[in-house]
mmCIF file of C-alpha atoms and ligand atoms in Angstrom:
data_model
loop_
_atom_site.group_PDB
_atom_site.id
_atom_site.type_symbol
_atom_site.label_atom_id
_atom_site.label_comp_id
_atom_site.label_asym_id
_atom_site.label_seq_id
_atom_site.Cartn_x
_atom_site.Cartn_y
_atom_site.Cartn_z
ATOM 1 C CA MET E 1 62.090 93.057 49.151
ATOM 2 C CA SER E 2 62.475 95.617 46.379
ATOM 3 C CA SER E 3 64.015 94.934 43.001
ATOM 4 C CA HIS E 4 66.722 97.446 43.959
ATOM 5 C CA ASP E 5 67.624 95.368 47.045
ATOM 6 C CA LEU E 6 67.629 92.092 45.095
ATOM 7 C CA LYS E 7 69.934 93.523 42.428
ATOM 8 C CA ARG E 8 72.317 94.743 45.123
ATOM 9 C CA GLN E 9 72.301 91.327 46.800
ATOM 10 C CA ALA E 10 73.164 89.615 43.510
ATOM 11 C CA ALA E 11 75.972 92.118 42.971
ATOM 12 C CA ALA E 12 77.297 91.526 46.499
ATOM 13 C CA ALA E 13 77.284 87.746 45.971
ATOM 14 C CA ALA E 14 79.231 88.102 42.716
ATOM 15 C CA LEU E 15 81.802 90.274 44.473
ATOM 16 C CA GLU E 16 82.858 87.174 46.438
ATOM 17 C CA HIS E 17 84.372 85.826 43.201
ATOM 18 C CA VAL E 18 86.712 88.813 42.826
ATOM 19 C CA ARG E 19 90.314 88.274 43.917
ATOM 20 C CA ASP E 20 93.193 90.662 44.410
ATOM 21 C CA GLY E 21 95.065 91.359 41.173
ATOM 22 C CA MET E 22 92.199 90.404 38.870
ATOM 23 C CA LYS E 23 91.515 92.041 35.519
ATOM 24 C CA LEU E 24 87.768 92.619 35.389
ATOM 25 C CA GLY E 25 85.085 93.478 32.867
ATOM 26 C CA LEU E 26 82.414 95.806 34.249
ATOM 27 C CA GLY E 27 78.907 95.465 32.838
ATOM 28 C CA THR E 28 76.261 98.080 32.180
ATOM 29 C CA GLY E 29 72.804 98.652 33.650
ATOM 30 C CA SER E 30 71.257 99.111 37.065
ATOM 31 C CA THR E 31 72.423 95.747 38.439
ATOM 32 C CA ALA E 32 75.961 96.156 37.145
ATOM 33 C CA LYS E 33 75.985 99.637 38.675
ATOM 34 C CA HIS E 34 75.477 98.053 42.120
ATOM 35 C CA PHE E 35 78.478 95.817 41.429
ATOM 36 C CA VAL E 36 80.620 98.818 40.473
ATOM 37 C CA GLU E 37 79.626 100.639 43.660
ATOM 38 C CA LEU E 38 80.356 97.622 45.878
ATOM 39 C CA LEU E 39 83.628 96.952 44.063
ATOM 40 C CA GLY E 40 84.554 100.601 44.646
ATOM 41 C CA GLU E 41 84.074 100.110 48.392
ATOM 42 C CA ARG E 42 86.464 97.134 48.292
ATOM 43 C CA VAL E 43 88.997 99.095 46.225
ATOM 44 C CA ARG E 44 88.928 101.913 48.752
ATOM 45 C CA GLY E 45 89.585 99.205 51.364
ATOM 46 C CA GLY E 46 92.760 98.118 49.555
ATOM 47 C CA LEU E 47 91.650 95.599 46.885
ATOM 48 C CA LYS E 48 93.826 95.872 43.777
ATOM 49 C CA VAL E 49 91.984 95.286 40.491
ATOM 50 C CA ILE E 50 92.012 96.799 37.041
ATOM 51 C CA ALA E 51 88.889 96.940 34.911
ATOM 52 C CA VAL E 52 87.480 97.459 31.423
ATOM 53 C CA PRO E 53 84.064 99.187 31.373
ATOM 54 C CA THR E 54 81.430 98.122 28.831
ATOM 55 C CA SER E 55 79.976 101.602 28.308
ATOM 56 C CA GLU E 56 80.713 105.265 28.802
ATOM 57 C CA ALA E 57 78.149 105.264 31.647
ATOM 58 C CA THR E 58 80.003 102.474 33.431
ATOM 59 C CA ARG E 59 83.325 104.209 32.750
ATOM 60 C CA ALA E 60 82.001 107.283 34.567
ATOM 61 C CA ASP E 61 80.642 105.182 37.461
ATOM 62 C CA ALA E 62 83.902 103.260 37.802
ATOM 63 C CA GLN E 63 85.960 106.442 37.804
ATOM 64 C CA ALA E 64 83.650 108.012 40.396
ATOM 65 C CA ASN E 65 84.188 104.915 42.542
ATOM 66 C CA GLY E 66 87.985 105.034 42.259
ATOM 67 C CA ILE E 67 88.365 101.851 40.189
ATOM 68 C CA ALA E 68 91.489 101.759 37.992
ATOM 69 C CA LEU E 69 90.584 101.344 34.342
ATOM 70 C CA THR E 70 92.311 99.820 31.359
ATOM 71 C CA THR E 71 91.386 98.814 27.811
ATOM 72 C CA LEU E 72 91.381 95.615 25.791
ATOM 73 C CA ASP E 73 94.303 97.099 23.847
ATOM 74 C CA GLU E 74 96.407 97.198 27.007
ATOM 75 C CA VAL E 75 95.550 93.799 28.488
ATOM 76 C CA ASP E 76 95.371 90.449 26.760
ATOM 77 C CA ARG E 77 92.538 88.603 28.536
ATOM 78 C CA LEU E 78 90.273 89.491 31.441
ATOM 79 C CA ASP E 79 89.829 87.121 34.376
ATOM 80 C CA LEU E 80 86.176 87.849 35.040
ATOM 81 C CA THR E 81 83.323 89.960 33.707
ATOM 82 C CA VAL E 82 80.291 90.708 35.881
ATOM 83 C CA ASP E 83 77.252 91.998 34.023
ATOM 84 C CA GLY E 84 73.456 92.072 34.153
ATOM 85 C CA ALA E 85 71.006 90.663 31.625
ATOM 86 C CA ASP E 86 67.478 91.174 30.377
ATOM 87 C CA GLU E 87 66.721 87.452 30.138
ATOM 88 C CA ILE E 88 68.578 84.335 31.281
ATOM 89 C CA ASN E 89 67.589 80.760 30.478
ATOM 90 C CA ALA E 90 68.613 77.553 32.248
ATOM 91 C CA ALA E 91 71.428 76.987 29.724
ATOM 92 C CA LEU E 92 72.809 80.444 30.608
ATOM 93 C CA ASP E 93 72.042 81.870 27.200
ATOM 94 C CA LEU E 94 71.101 85.520 27.565
ATOM 95 C CA VAL E 95 69.271 88.414 25.994
ATOM 96 C CA LYS E 96 71.188 91.617 26.660
ATOM 97 C CA GLY E 97 71.201 95.157 25.373
ATOM 98 C CA GLY E 98 68.202 96.673 27.104
ATOM 99 C CA GLY E 99 70.582 99.405 28.173
ATOM 100 C CA GLY E 100 72.027 99.681 24.674
ATOM 101 C CA ALA E 101 75.545 98.471 25.515
ATOM 102 C CA LEU E 102 75.368 95.011 23.927
ATOM 103 C CA LEU E 103 78.281 95.460 21.513
ATOM 104 C CA ARG E 104 80.911 96.424 24.084
ATOM 105 C CA GLU E 105 79.347 93.986 26.557
ATOM 106 C CA LYS E 106 79.782 91.109 24.122
ATOM 107 C CA ILE E 107 83.340 92.121 23.175
ATOM 108 C CA VAL E 108 84.320 92.303 26.850
ATOM 109 C CA ALA E 109 82.538 89.042 27.764
ATOM 110 C CA ALA E 110 84.230 87.237 24.875
ATOM 111 C CA ALA E 111 87.625 88.500 26.085
ATOM 112 C CA SER E 112 86.995 87.150 29.601
ATOM 113 C CA ASP E 113 87.844 83.753 31.048
ATOM 114 C CA ARG E 114 84.585 83.835 33.023
ATOM 115 C CA MET E 115 81.355 85.829 32.879
ATOM 116 C CA ILE E 116 79.073 86.014 35.904
ATOM 117 C CA VAL E 117 75.570 87.291 35.208
ATOM 118 C CA ILE E 118 73.875 89.080 38.082
ATOM 119 C CA ALA E 119 70.138 89.692 38.251
ATOM 120 C CA ASP E 120 67.034 89.516 40.317
ATOM 121 C CA GLU E 121 65.370 86.165 39.708
ATOM 122 C CA SER E 122 62.611 87.673 37.540
ATOM 123 C CA LYS E 123 65.164 87.636 34.700
ATOM 124 C CA LEU E 124 65.241 83.816 34.672
ATOM 125 C CA VAL E 125 62.930 82.580 31.891
ATOM 126 C CA ALA E 126 61.947 79.222 30.426
ATOM 127 C CA ASN E 127 62.258 80.587 26.878
ATOM 128 C CA LEU E 128 64.157 83.599 25.587
ATOM 129 C CA GLY E 129 62.292 86.182 23.527
ATOM 130 C CA ARG E 130 59.632 87.872 25.606
ATOM 131 C CA PHE E 131 62.043 90.775 26.114
ATOM 132 C CA PRO E 132 62.510 92.511 22.741
ATOM 133 C CA LEU E 133 65.806 91.370 21.208
ATOM 134 C CA PRO E 134 68.172 94.330 20.692
ATOM 135 C CA ILE E 135 70.020 94.315 17.357
ATOM 136 C CA GLU E 136 72.710 96.974 16.883
ATOM 137 C CA VAL E 137 72.743 98.254 13.305
ATOM 138 C CA ILE E 138 74.566 100.742 11.097
ATOM 139 C CA PRO E 139 72.346 103.811 10.395
ATOM 140 C CA PHE E 140 73.170 103.667 6.651
ATOM 141 C CA GLY E 141 70.606 101.577 4.781
ATOM 142 C CA LEU E 142 68.369 101.098 7.805
ATOM 143 C CA ALA E 143 65.278 100.063 5.813
ATOM 144 C CA ALA E 144 67.229 97.409 3.897
ATOM 145 C CA THR E 145 68.762 96.088 7.100
ATOM 146 C CA ARG E 146 65.375 95.983 8.789
ATOM 147 C CA ARG E 147 63.941 93.953 5.873
ATOM 148 C CA ALA E 148 66.888 91.564 6.052
ATOM 149 C CA VAL E 149 66.351 91.194 9.811
ATOM 150 C CA GLU E 150 62.667 90.363 9.213
ATOM 151 C CA GLU E 151 63.668 87.755 6.613
ATOM 152 C CA ALA E 152 66.295 86.215 8.910
ATOM 153 C CA CYS E 153 63.725 85.988 11.712
ATOM 154 C CA ALA E 154 61.156 84.387 9.400
ATOM 155 C CA GLU E 155 63.713 81.826 8.193
ATOM 156 C CA CYS E 156 64.337 80.948 11.854
ATOM 157 C CA GLY E 157 60.581 80.574 12.410
ATOM 158 C CA VAL E 158 60.142 83.683 14.553
ATOM 159 C CA PHE E 159 57.907 86.617 13.710
ATOM 160 C CA GLY E 160 57.092 89.981 15.255
ATOM 161 C CA SER E 161 57.431 93.702 14.906
ATOM 162 C CA ILE E 162 60.862 95.274 14.562
ATOM 163 C CA SER E 163 61.082 98.806 15.963
ATOM 164 C CA LEU E 164 63.831 101.407 15.895
ATOM 165 C CA ARG E 165 64.747 102.293 19.464
ATOM 166 C CA LYS E 166 64.085 105.930 20.256
ATOM 167 C CA GLY E 167 66.053 108.026 22.701
ATOM 168 C CA SER E 168 65.283 111.332 24.309
ATOM 169 C CA GLY E 169 63.461 113.807 22.074
ATOM 170 C CA GLY E 170 62.073 111.029 19.885
ATOM 171 C CA HIS E 171 65.289 110.689 17.867
ATOM 172 C CA ALA E 172 66.993 107.364 17.256
ATOM 173 C CA PHE E 173 68.868 106.080 20.302
ATOM 174 C CA VAL E 174 72.594 106.204 19.504
ATOM 175 C CA THR E 175 74.920 103.614 21.050
ATOM 176 C CA ASP E 176 78.404 104.338 22.388
ATOM 177 C CA GLY E 177 79.675 103.050 19.026
ATOM 178 C CA GLY E 178 77.537 105.540 17.073
ATOM 179 C CA HIS E 179 75.075 102.899 15.868
ATOM 180 C CA TRP E 180 71.307 102.478 16.164
ATOM 181 C CA ILE E 181 69.282 99.665 17.731
ATOM 182 C CA LEU E 182 66.392 97.674 16.285
ATOM 183 C CA ASP E 183 64.283 95.949 18.945
ATOM 184 C CA ALA E 184 62.766 92.704 17.666
ATOM 185 C CA HIS E 185 59.534 91.826 19.504
ATOM 186 C CA LEU E 186 59.570 88.085 18.858
ATOM 187 C CA GLY E 187 57.823 86.609 21.878
ATOM 188 C CA ARG E 188 59.751 83.331 21.781
ATOM 189 C CA ILE E 189 63.111 82.351 20.302
ATOM 190 C CA PRO E 190 63.292 78.550 19.988
ATOM 191 C CA ASP E 191 66.716 78.449 18.245
ATOM 192 C CA ALA E 192 68.733 81.263 19.778
ATOM 193 C CA PRO E 193 72.161 80.181 18.385
ATOM 194 C CA GLY E 194 70.689 79.863 14.869
ATOM 195 C CA LEU E 195 69.015 83.269 15.037
ATOM 196 C CA ALA E 196 72.157 84.894 16.432
ATOM 197 C CA ASP E 197 74.241 83.538 13.525
ATOM 198 C CA SER E 198 71.643 84.569 10.917
ATOM 199 C CA LEU E 199 71.372 88.107 12.269
ATOM 200 C CA ASN E 200 75.131 88.608 12.404
ATOM 201 C CA ALA E 201 75.429 87.488 8.764
ATOM 202 C CA ILE E 202 73.432 90.570 7.657
ATOM 203 C CA PRO E 203 75.833 93.297 6.429
ATOM 204 C CA GLY E 204 74.123 96.183 8.271
ATOM 205 C CA VAL E 205 73.984 94.320 11.577
ATOM 206 C CA VAL E 206 76.861 95.062 13.923
ATOM 207 C CA GLU E 207 75.869 92.681 16.725
ATOM 208 C CA ASN E 208 72.807 91.138 18.323
ATOM 209 C CA GLY E 209 71.816 90.809 21.969
ATOM 210 C CA LEU E 210 71.827 87.008 22.130
ATOM 211 C CA PHE E 211 74.772 85.953 24.305
ATOM 212 C CA ILE E 212 75.267 82.263 23.563
ATOM 213 C CA GLY E 213 77.790 80.237 25.550
ATOM 214 C CA LEU E 214 79.423 83.281 27.137
ATOM 215 C CA ALA E 215 78.090 83.205 30.702
ATOM 216 C CA SER E 216 79.638 80.669 33.055
ATOM 217 C CA MET E 217 77.492 81.430 36.106
ATOM 218 C CA ALA E 218 74.285 83.266 36.982
ATOM 219 C CA VAL E 219 73.817 84.766 40.435
ATOM 220 C CA LEU E 220 70.095 85.320 40.913
ATOM 221 C CA ALA E 221 68.622 87.062 43.935
ATOM 222 C CA GLY E 222 65.082 86.359 45.098
ATOM 223 C CA PRO E 223 63.028 86.685 48.271
ATOM 224 C CA ASP E 224 64.352 83.287 49.441
ATOM 225 C CA GLY E 225 67.993 84.221 48.915
ATOM 226 C CA ILE E 226 70.671 83.730 46.275
ATOM 227 C CA ARG E 227 70.408 81.009 43.648
ATOM 228 C CA ILE E 228 73.450 80.019 41.589
ATOM 229 C CA ILE E 229 73.225 78.428 38.156
ATOM 230 C CA GLU E 230 76.511 77.193 36.703
ATOM 231 C CA ARG E 231 77.319 76.078 33.206
ATOM 232 C CA PRO E 232 77.851 72.299 33.409
HETATM 233 O O1 LIG L 1 72.385 94.459 28.724
HETATM 234 C C1 LIG L 1 72.353 95.410 29.453
HETATM 235 C C2 LIG L 1 72.733 96.761 29.014
HETATM 236 O O2 LIG L 1 73.021 96.802 27.649
HETATM 237 C C3 LIG L 1 71.926 95.247 30.865
HETATM 238 O O3 LIG L 1 72.783 94.343 31.479
HETATM 239 C C4 LIG L 1 70.528 94.739 30.905
HETATM 240 O O4 LIG L 1 69.708 95.647 30.193
HETATM 241 C C5 LIG L 1 70.022 94.590 32.341
HETATM 242 O O5 LIG L 1 69.920 95.845 32.934
HETATM 243 P P1 LIG L 1 69.402 96.025 34.413
HETATM 244 O O6 LIG L 1 70.448 95.459 35.312
HETATM 245 O O7 LIG L 1 69.241 97.507 34.556
HETATM 246 O O8 LIG L 1 68.085 95.298 34.534
#
């Protein structure tokens, strides 16, 4: 079965947790895009939901699929966010931001009563860190911020190259918030909560891609079917 099919299966399984009248957060990435498409089918069939997208790309997809949108200024809390991830461990801590939407994704997840992570099972890892950790930074003072990121990593016992993410044309990739992304190639992150706190204490860092304690359930699709991991 292709990765495309597995992602769609995970998205379909998560859709079973959506109820009429819910306020939803819509994630970003290829797996979340399947969820938006399947949710759109249900909306066209009469399901009433209202949703906050986590990126301009997801906003466009949601609008194309006829999903009513709102903002976190107009609603207090969201009932459920469904989003993908780059890495998921057994404790449901995540690395996110491969698609560059980590800041809005974390704001929306934190404003949600529940977050369901959808992925093909290759995203489940014993240790976080093989996927480069995205760190969203302010362009001003990039070199100083990069040095501070290296120091914070070293103090947490993790080492590796830190690269500025490039977009099309070789220029810096620019997030929806107008920021840049440093990708930290660390290999293994033994203390993810500690590293997340240290990175966010750096003035030029806007947010990092470690999602600690935000996901309540992972829906993982593999060749043998759907596997659910729930936060105890
Ligand atoms: O964090 C993300 C975007 O910022 C995505 O959820 C993550 O990159 C997974 O993407 P995909 O579903 O395409 O594998």
